[in-house]
Coordinates of N, CA, C and O in Angstrom, one line a residue:
M1 N 65.8 179.9 47.7 CA 65.8 178.8 48.7 C 66.8 179.1 49.8 O 67.9 179.6 49.6
A2 N 66.3 179.0 51.0 CA 67.1 179.4 52.2 C 68.2 178.3 52.5 O 67.9 177.1 52.3
K3 N 69.3 178.8 53.0 CA 70.3 177.8 53.4 C 70.0 177.3 54.8 O 69.9 178.1 55.7
T4 N 69.9 176.0 54.9 CA 69.6 175.4 56.2 C 70.7 174.6 56.8 O 70.5 174.0 57.8
D5 N 71.8 174.5 56.1 CA 72.9 173.7 56.5 C 73.7 174.4 57.6 O 74.6 175.1 57.3
T6 N 73.3 174.3 58.8 CA 74.0 175.0 59.9 C 74.7 174.0 60.8 O 74.4 172.8 60.9
L7 N 75.6 174.5 61.6 CA 76.3 173.7 62.5 C 75.5 173.4 63.7 O 74.9 174.3 64.4
T8 N 75.3 172.1 64.1 CA 74.5 171.7 65.2 C 75.2 170.9 66.2 O 74.6 170.2 67.0
V9 N 76.5 171.0 66.3 CA 77.3 170.2 67.2 C 77.6 171.0 68.5 O 77.8 172.2 68.4
D10 N 77.5 170.3 69.6 CA 77.9 171.0 70.8 C 79.3 171.5 70.7 O 80.2 170.8 70.3
Q11 N 79.5 172.8 71.1 CA 80.7 173.5 70.9 C 81.9 172.8 71.7 O 83.0 172.7 71.1
Q12 N 81.7 172.2 72.9 CA 82.7 171.6 73.6 C 83.2 170.3 72.8 O 84.3 169.9 72.8
K13 N 82.2 169.6 72.3 CA 82.5 168.4 71.5 C 83.3 168.8 70.2 O 84.3 168.1 69.8
L14 N 83.0 169.9 69.6 CA 83.7 170.4 68.5 C 85.1 170.8 68.8 O 86.1 170.4 68.1
V15 N 85.3 171.5 69.9 CA 86.6 171.8 70.4 C 87.5 170.6 70.7 O 88.6 170.5 70.3
Q16 N 86.9 169.6 71.3 CA 87.6 168.4 71.6 C 88.0 167.7 70.3 O 89.1 167.2 70.2
A17 N 87.1 167.6 69.3 CA 87.4 167.0 68.0 C 88.5 167.7 67.3 O 89.4 167.1 66.8
W18 N 88.5 169.0 67.4 CA 89.6 169.8 66.7 C 90.9 169.6 67.5 O 91.9 169.5 66.9
T19 N 90.8 169.5 68.8 CA 92.0 169.3 69.6 C 92.7 168.0 69.3 O 93.9 167.9 69.2
E20 N 91.9 167.0 69.0 CA 92.4 165.7 68.7 C 92.9 165.6 67.2 O 93.9 164.9 66.9
S21 N 92.2 166.3 66.3 CA 92.5 166.1 64.9 C 93.5 167.1 64.3 O 94.3 166.7 63.4
L22 N 93.5 168.3 64.8 CA 94.4 169.3 64.3 C 95.9 168.9 64.3 O 96.6 169.0 63.3
P23 N 96.4 168.3 65.4 CA 97.8 167.9 65.4 C 98.2 166.9 64.3 O 99.3 166.8 63.8
T24 N 97.2 166.1 63.8 CA 97.4 165.1 62.8 C 97.7 165.7 61.4 O 98.3 165.1 60.5
V25 N 97.3 167.0 61.2 CA 97.5 167.7 59.9 C 98.6 168.7 60.0 O 99.1 169.2 58.9
L26 N 99.1 169.0 61.2 CA 100.2 170.0 61.3 C 101.6 169.3 61.3 O 101.6 168.0 61.4
N27 N 102.6 170.1 61.2 CA 104.0 169.5 61.4 C 104.1 168.9 62.8 O 103.5 169.5 63.7
A28 N 104.7 167.8 62.9 CA 104.8 167.1 64.2 C 105.4 168.0 65.3 O 105.0 167.8 66.5
S29 N 106.2 169.0 65.0 CA 106.8 169.8 66.0 C 106.0 171.0 66.4 O 106.2 171.7 67.4
D30 N 104.9 171.3 65.7 CA 104.0 172.4 66.0 C 103.1 172.1 67.1 O 102.7 170.9 67.2
K31 N 102.7 173.0 67.9 CA 101.8 172.8 69.0 C 100.5 173.6 68.7 O 100.6 174.8 68.4
A32 N 99.4 173.0 68.9 CA 98.1 173.7 68.6 C 97.2 173.7 69.8 O 97.2 172.7 70.6
E33 N 96.5 174.7 70.0 CA 95.5 174.9 71.1 C 94.2 175.4 70.5 O 94.2 176.3 69.7
V34 N 93.1 174.7 70.8 CA 91.8 175.1 70.3 C 90.9 175.5 71.5 O 90.9 174.8 72.5
K35 N 90.2 176.6 71.3 CA 89.3 177.1 72.3 C 88.0 177.5 71.7 O 87.9 177.9 70.6
A36 N 87.0 177.4 72.5 CA 85.6 177.8 72.1 C 85.5 179.3 72.2 O 86.2 179.9 73.1
D37 N 84.7 179.9 71.4 CA 84.4 181.3 71.5 C 83.1 181.4 72.4 O 82.1 180.8 72.0
E38 N 83.3 182.0 73.5 CA 82.1 182.1 74.4 C 80.9 182.9 73.9 O 79.8 182.7 74.4
A39 N 81.2 183.7 73.0 CA 80.1 184.6 72.5 C 79.4 184.0 71.2 O 78.2 184.3 71.0
D40 N 80.0 183.1 70.5 CA 79.5 182.6 69.3 C 79.8 181.1 69.2 O 80.9 180.7 69.1
A41 N 78.7 180.3 69.2 CA 78.9 178.8 69.1 C 79.4 178.3 67.8 O 79.9 177.2 67.7
N42 N 79.4 179.1 66.8 CA 79.9 178.7 65.5 C 81.4 179.1 65.3 O 82.0 178.9 64.2
V43 N 82.0 179.6 66.3 CA 83.4 180.1 66.2 C 84.3 179.3 67.2 O 84.0 179.1 68.3
I44 N 85.5 178.9 66.7 CA 86.5 178.3 67.5 C 87.8 179.2 67.3 O 87.9 179.8 66.2
W45 N 88.7 179.2 68.2 CA 89.9 179.9 68.1 C 91.1 178.9 68.1 O 91.1 178.0 68.9
V46 N 92.0 179.1 67.1 CA 93.1 178.2 67.0 C 94.4 178.9 67.2 O 94.6 180.0 66.5
H47 N 95.2 178.5 68.1 CA 96.5 179.0 68.4 C 97.5 178.0 68.0 O 97.5 176.9 68.5
I48 N 98.5 178.4 67.1 CA 99.5 177.5 66.7 C 100.9 178.1 67.0 O 101.1 179.2 66.7
A49 N 101.7 177.3 67.7 CA 103.0 177.7 68.1 C 104.0 176.9 67.3 O 103.9 175.6 67.3
T50 N 104.9 177.5 66.6 CA 105.9 176.8 65.8 C 107.0 176.3 66.7 O 107.3 176.9 67.7
A51 N 107.6 175.3 66.3 CA 108.8 174.7 67.0 C 110.1 175.3 66.4 O 110.0 176.0 65.4
G52 N 111.2 174.9 67.0 CA 112.4 175.4 66.4 C 112.9 176.7 66.9 O 112.4 177.2 68.0
H53 N 113.7 177.4 66.2 CA 114.3 178.6 66.6 C 113.4 179.9 66.3 O 113.8 181.0 66.8
S54 N 112.4 179.7 65.6 CA 111.6 180.9 65.1 C 110.7 181.4 66.2 O 110.5 182.6 66.3
F55 N 110.1 180.6 67.1 CA 109.3 181.0 68.2 C 108.1 181.8 67.7 O 107.7 182.8 68.4
Y56 N 107.5 181.5 66.5 CA 106.3 182.2 66.0 C 105.1 181.6 66.7 O 105.1 180.4 66.9
S57 N 104.1 182.4 66.8 CA 102.8 181.9 67.2 C 101.7 182.6 66.4 O 101.9 183.8 66.1
F58 N 100.7 181.9 66.0 CA 99.7 182.4 65.2 C 98.3 182.2 65.8 O 98.1 181.1 66.4
D59 N 97.4 183.2 65.7 CA 96.1 183.0 66.3 C 95.1 183.2 65.1 O 95.2 184.2 64.4
F60 N 94.2 182.2 65.0 CA 93.2 182.2 63.9 C 91.8 182.1 64.5 O 91.6 181.4 65.5
K61 N 90.9 182.9 63.9 CA 89.5 182.8 64.2 C 88.9 181.9 63.1 O 89.0 182.3 61.9
C62 N 88.2 180.9 63.5 CA 87.6 179.9 62.6 C 86.1 180.0 62.8 O 85.6 179.5 63.8
T63 N 85.4 180.4 61.8 CA 83.9 180.6 61.8 C 83.3 179.5 60.9 O 83.6 179.5 59.7
Y64 N 82.4 178.7 61.5 CA 81.7 177.8 60.6 C 80.7 178.5 59.8 O 79.8 179.1 60.3
V65 N 80.8 178.5 58.5 CA 79.9 179.1 57.5 C 78.7 178.2 57.4 O 77.5 178.6 57.4
D66 N 78.9 176.8 57.4 CA 77.9 175.8 57.4 C 78.5 174.6 58.1 O 79.6 174.7 58.7
S67 N 77.9 173.5 58.0 CA 78.4 172.3 58.7 C 79.7 171.7 58.2 O 80.3 170.9 58.8
R68 N 80.1 172.2 57.0 CA 81.3 171.7 56.4 C 82.4 172.7 56.2 O 83.6 172.3 56.0
E69 N 82.1 173.9 56.1 CA 83.1 174.9 55.7 C 83.4 175.9 56.8 O 82.5 176.4 57.5
V70 N 84.7 176.2 57.0 CA 85.1 177.2 57.9 C 85.7 178.4 57.2 O 86.4 178.2 56.2
K71 N 85.4 179.6 57.7 CA 86.1 180.8 57.2 C 87.2 181.0 58.2 O 87.0 181.1 59.4
V72 N 88.5 181.1 57.7 CA 89.6 181.3 58.6 C 90.2 182.7 58.5 O 90.5 183.2 57.4
E73 N 90.3 183.4 59.6 CA 90.9 184.7 59.7 C 92.1 184.7 60.6 O 92.1 184.2 61.7
L74 N 93.2 185.3 60.0 CA 94.4 185.5 60.9 C 94.1 186.7 61.8 O 93.8 187.7 61.3
I75 N 94.3 186.5 63.1 CA 94.1 187.5 64.0 C 95.4 188.2 64.5 O 95.5 189.4 64.6
D76 N 96.4 187.3 64.7 CA 97.7 187.8 65.3 C 98.8 186.9 65.0 O 98.6 185.7 64.9
V77 N 100.0 187.5 64.8 CA 101.2 186.7 64.7 C 102.2 187.3 65.6 O 102.4 188.6 65.7
E78 N 102.8 186.5 66.4 CA 103.8 187.0 67.4 C 105.1 186.1 67.2 O 105.1 185.0 66.8
R79 N 106.2 186.8 67.6 CA 107.5 186.1 67.6 C 108.1 186.4 68.9 O 108.3 187.5 69.3
D80 N 108.3 185.3 69.7 CA 108.9 185.5 71.0 C 108.1 186.4 71.9 O 108.6 187.3 72.6
G81 N 106.7 186.4 71.8 CA 105.9 187.2 72.6 C 105.6 188.6 72.1 O 104.9 189.3 72.7
R82 N 106.2 189.0 70.9 CA 106.0 190.3 70.4 C 105.3 190.3 69.1 O 105.6 189.4 68.2
N83 N 104.4 191.2 68.8 CA 103.7 191.3 67.5 C 104.7 191.5 66.4 O 105.7 192.2 66.6
V84 N 104.5 190.8 65.3 CA 105.4 191.0 64.1 C 104.5 191.4 62.9 O 103.3 191.2 62.9
D85 N 105.2 191.9 61.9 CA 104.5 192.3 60.7 C 104.2 191.0 59.9 O 105.1 190.3 59.4
E86 N 102.9 190.8 59.8 CA 102.5 189.5 59.1 C 102.5 189.6 57.6 O 102.2 188.7 56.9
R87 N 102.9 190.7 57.0 CA 102.9 190.9 55.6 C 104.2 190.4 54.9 O 104.3 190.4 53.7
T88 N 105.2 190.0 55.7 CA 106.4 189.5 55.1 C 106.2 188.2 54.3 O 105.2 187.4 54.7
D89 N 107.0 187.9 53.3 CA 106.8 186.7 52.5 C 106.9 185.4 53.4 O 106.1 184.5 53.2
T90 N 107.8 185.4 54.3 CA 108.0 184.3 55.2 C 106.7 184.0 56.0 O 106.2 182.9 56.1
I91 N 106.2 185.0 56.6 CA 105.0 184.9 57.5 C 103.8 184.5 56.6 O 103.0 183.6 57.0
Q92 N 103.7 185.2 55.5 CA 102.5 184.9 54.6 C 102.6 183.4 54.1 O 101.5 182.7 54.1
T93 N 103.7 182.9 53.8 CA 103.9 181.5 53.5 C 103.4 180.6 54.6 O 102.7 179.6 54.4
M94 N 103.8 180.9 55.8 CA 103.4 180.1 57.0 C 101.9 180.2 57.2 O 101.3 179.2 57.5
V95 N 101.4 181.4 57.1 CA 99.9 181.6 57.3 C 99.2 180.8 56.3 O 98.2 180.1 56.6
D96 N 99.6 180.9 55.0 CA 98.9 180.1 54.0 C 98.9 178.6 54.3 O 97.9 177.9 54.1
D97 N 100.0 178.2 54.7 CA 100.2 176.8 55.1 C 99.3 176.4 56.2 O 98.6 175.3 56.2
Y98 N 99.2 177.2 57.3 CA 98.4 176.9 58.4 C 96.9 177.0 58.1 O 96.1 176.1 58.5
V99 N 96.5 177.9 57.2 CA 95.1 178.1 56.8 C 94.7 176.8 56.0 O 93.6 176.2 56.2
R100 N 95.6 176.3 55.2 CA 95.3 175.1 54.4 C 95.2 173.9 55.4 O 94.2 173.1 55.2
H101 N 96.0 173.8 56.4 CA 95.9 172.7 57.4 C 94.6 172.8 58.2 O 94.0 171.8 58.5
I102 N 94.2 174.0 58.5 CA 92.9 174.2 59.2 C 91.8 173.8 58.4 O 90.9 173.1 58.9
H103 N 91.8 174.1 57.1 CA 90.7 173.7 56.2 C 90.7 172.1 56.1 O 89.7 171.5 56.0
E104 N 91.9 171.6 56.0 CA 92.1 170.1 56.0 C 91.5 169.5 57.2 O 90.8 168.5 57.1
C105 N 91.7 170.1 58.4 CA 91.1 169.5 59.6 C 89.6 169.6 59.6 O 88.9 168.7 60.0
A106 N 89.1 170.7 59.1 CA 87.6 170.9 59.0 C 87.0 169.8 58.1 O 86.0 169.2 58.4
Q107 N 87.8 169.5 57.0 CA 87.3 168.4 56.1 C 87.3 167.0 56.9 O 86.3 166.3 56.8
L108 N 88.3 166.8 57.7 CA 88.4 165.6 58.4 C 87.2 165.4 59.4 O 86.8 164.3 59.7
L109 N 86.8 166.6 59.9 CA 85.8 166.6 61.0 C 84.3 166.6 60.4 O 83.4 166.7 61.2
Q110 N 84.2 166.4 59.1 CA 82.8 166.4 58.6 C 81.9 165.4 59.2 O 80.7 165.5 59.3
A111 N 82.5 164.3 59.6 CA 81.7 163.2 60.2 C 81.1 163.7 61.5 O 80.1 163.2 61.9
V112 N 81.8 164.6 62.2 CA 81.3 165.2 63.4 C 80.4 166.3 63.2 O 79.3 166.4 63.8
T113 N 80.7 167.2 62.2 CA 79.9 168.4 62.0 C 78.8 168.3 61.1 O 77.8 169.1 61.1
N114 N 78.8 167.4 60.2 CA 77.8 167.3 59.1 C 76.8 166.2 59.5 O 76.7 165.1 58.9
R115 N 75.9 166.5 60.4 CA 74.9 165.6 60.9 C 73.5 166.0 60.5 O 73.1 167.1 60.5

């Protein structure tokens, strides 16, 4: 049986929905930016900047596997504009936390994506 559950939402509407919803699942002091992938309508890019003294920023590629599920890939971690080793325990804990929040946001948006 073929899988037919595909994402059929206009990408700009999807980006707008993510832009509005993602801050509701993140820490209040974190800043998020969501962009469309110009080459793939099933992909959005999420940039999260942490607040406080750490000045970390994270870039994630989020690919819709179907209308409900996103595959989240960490692309880059920077601190104060410089690449950092994302294998440290501190960074891994933050990445895991953000990935969980991104999946949480995808769940919130099922009303938009699951049509």
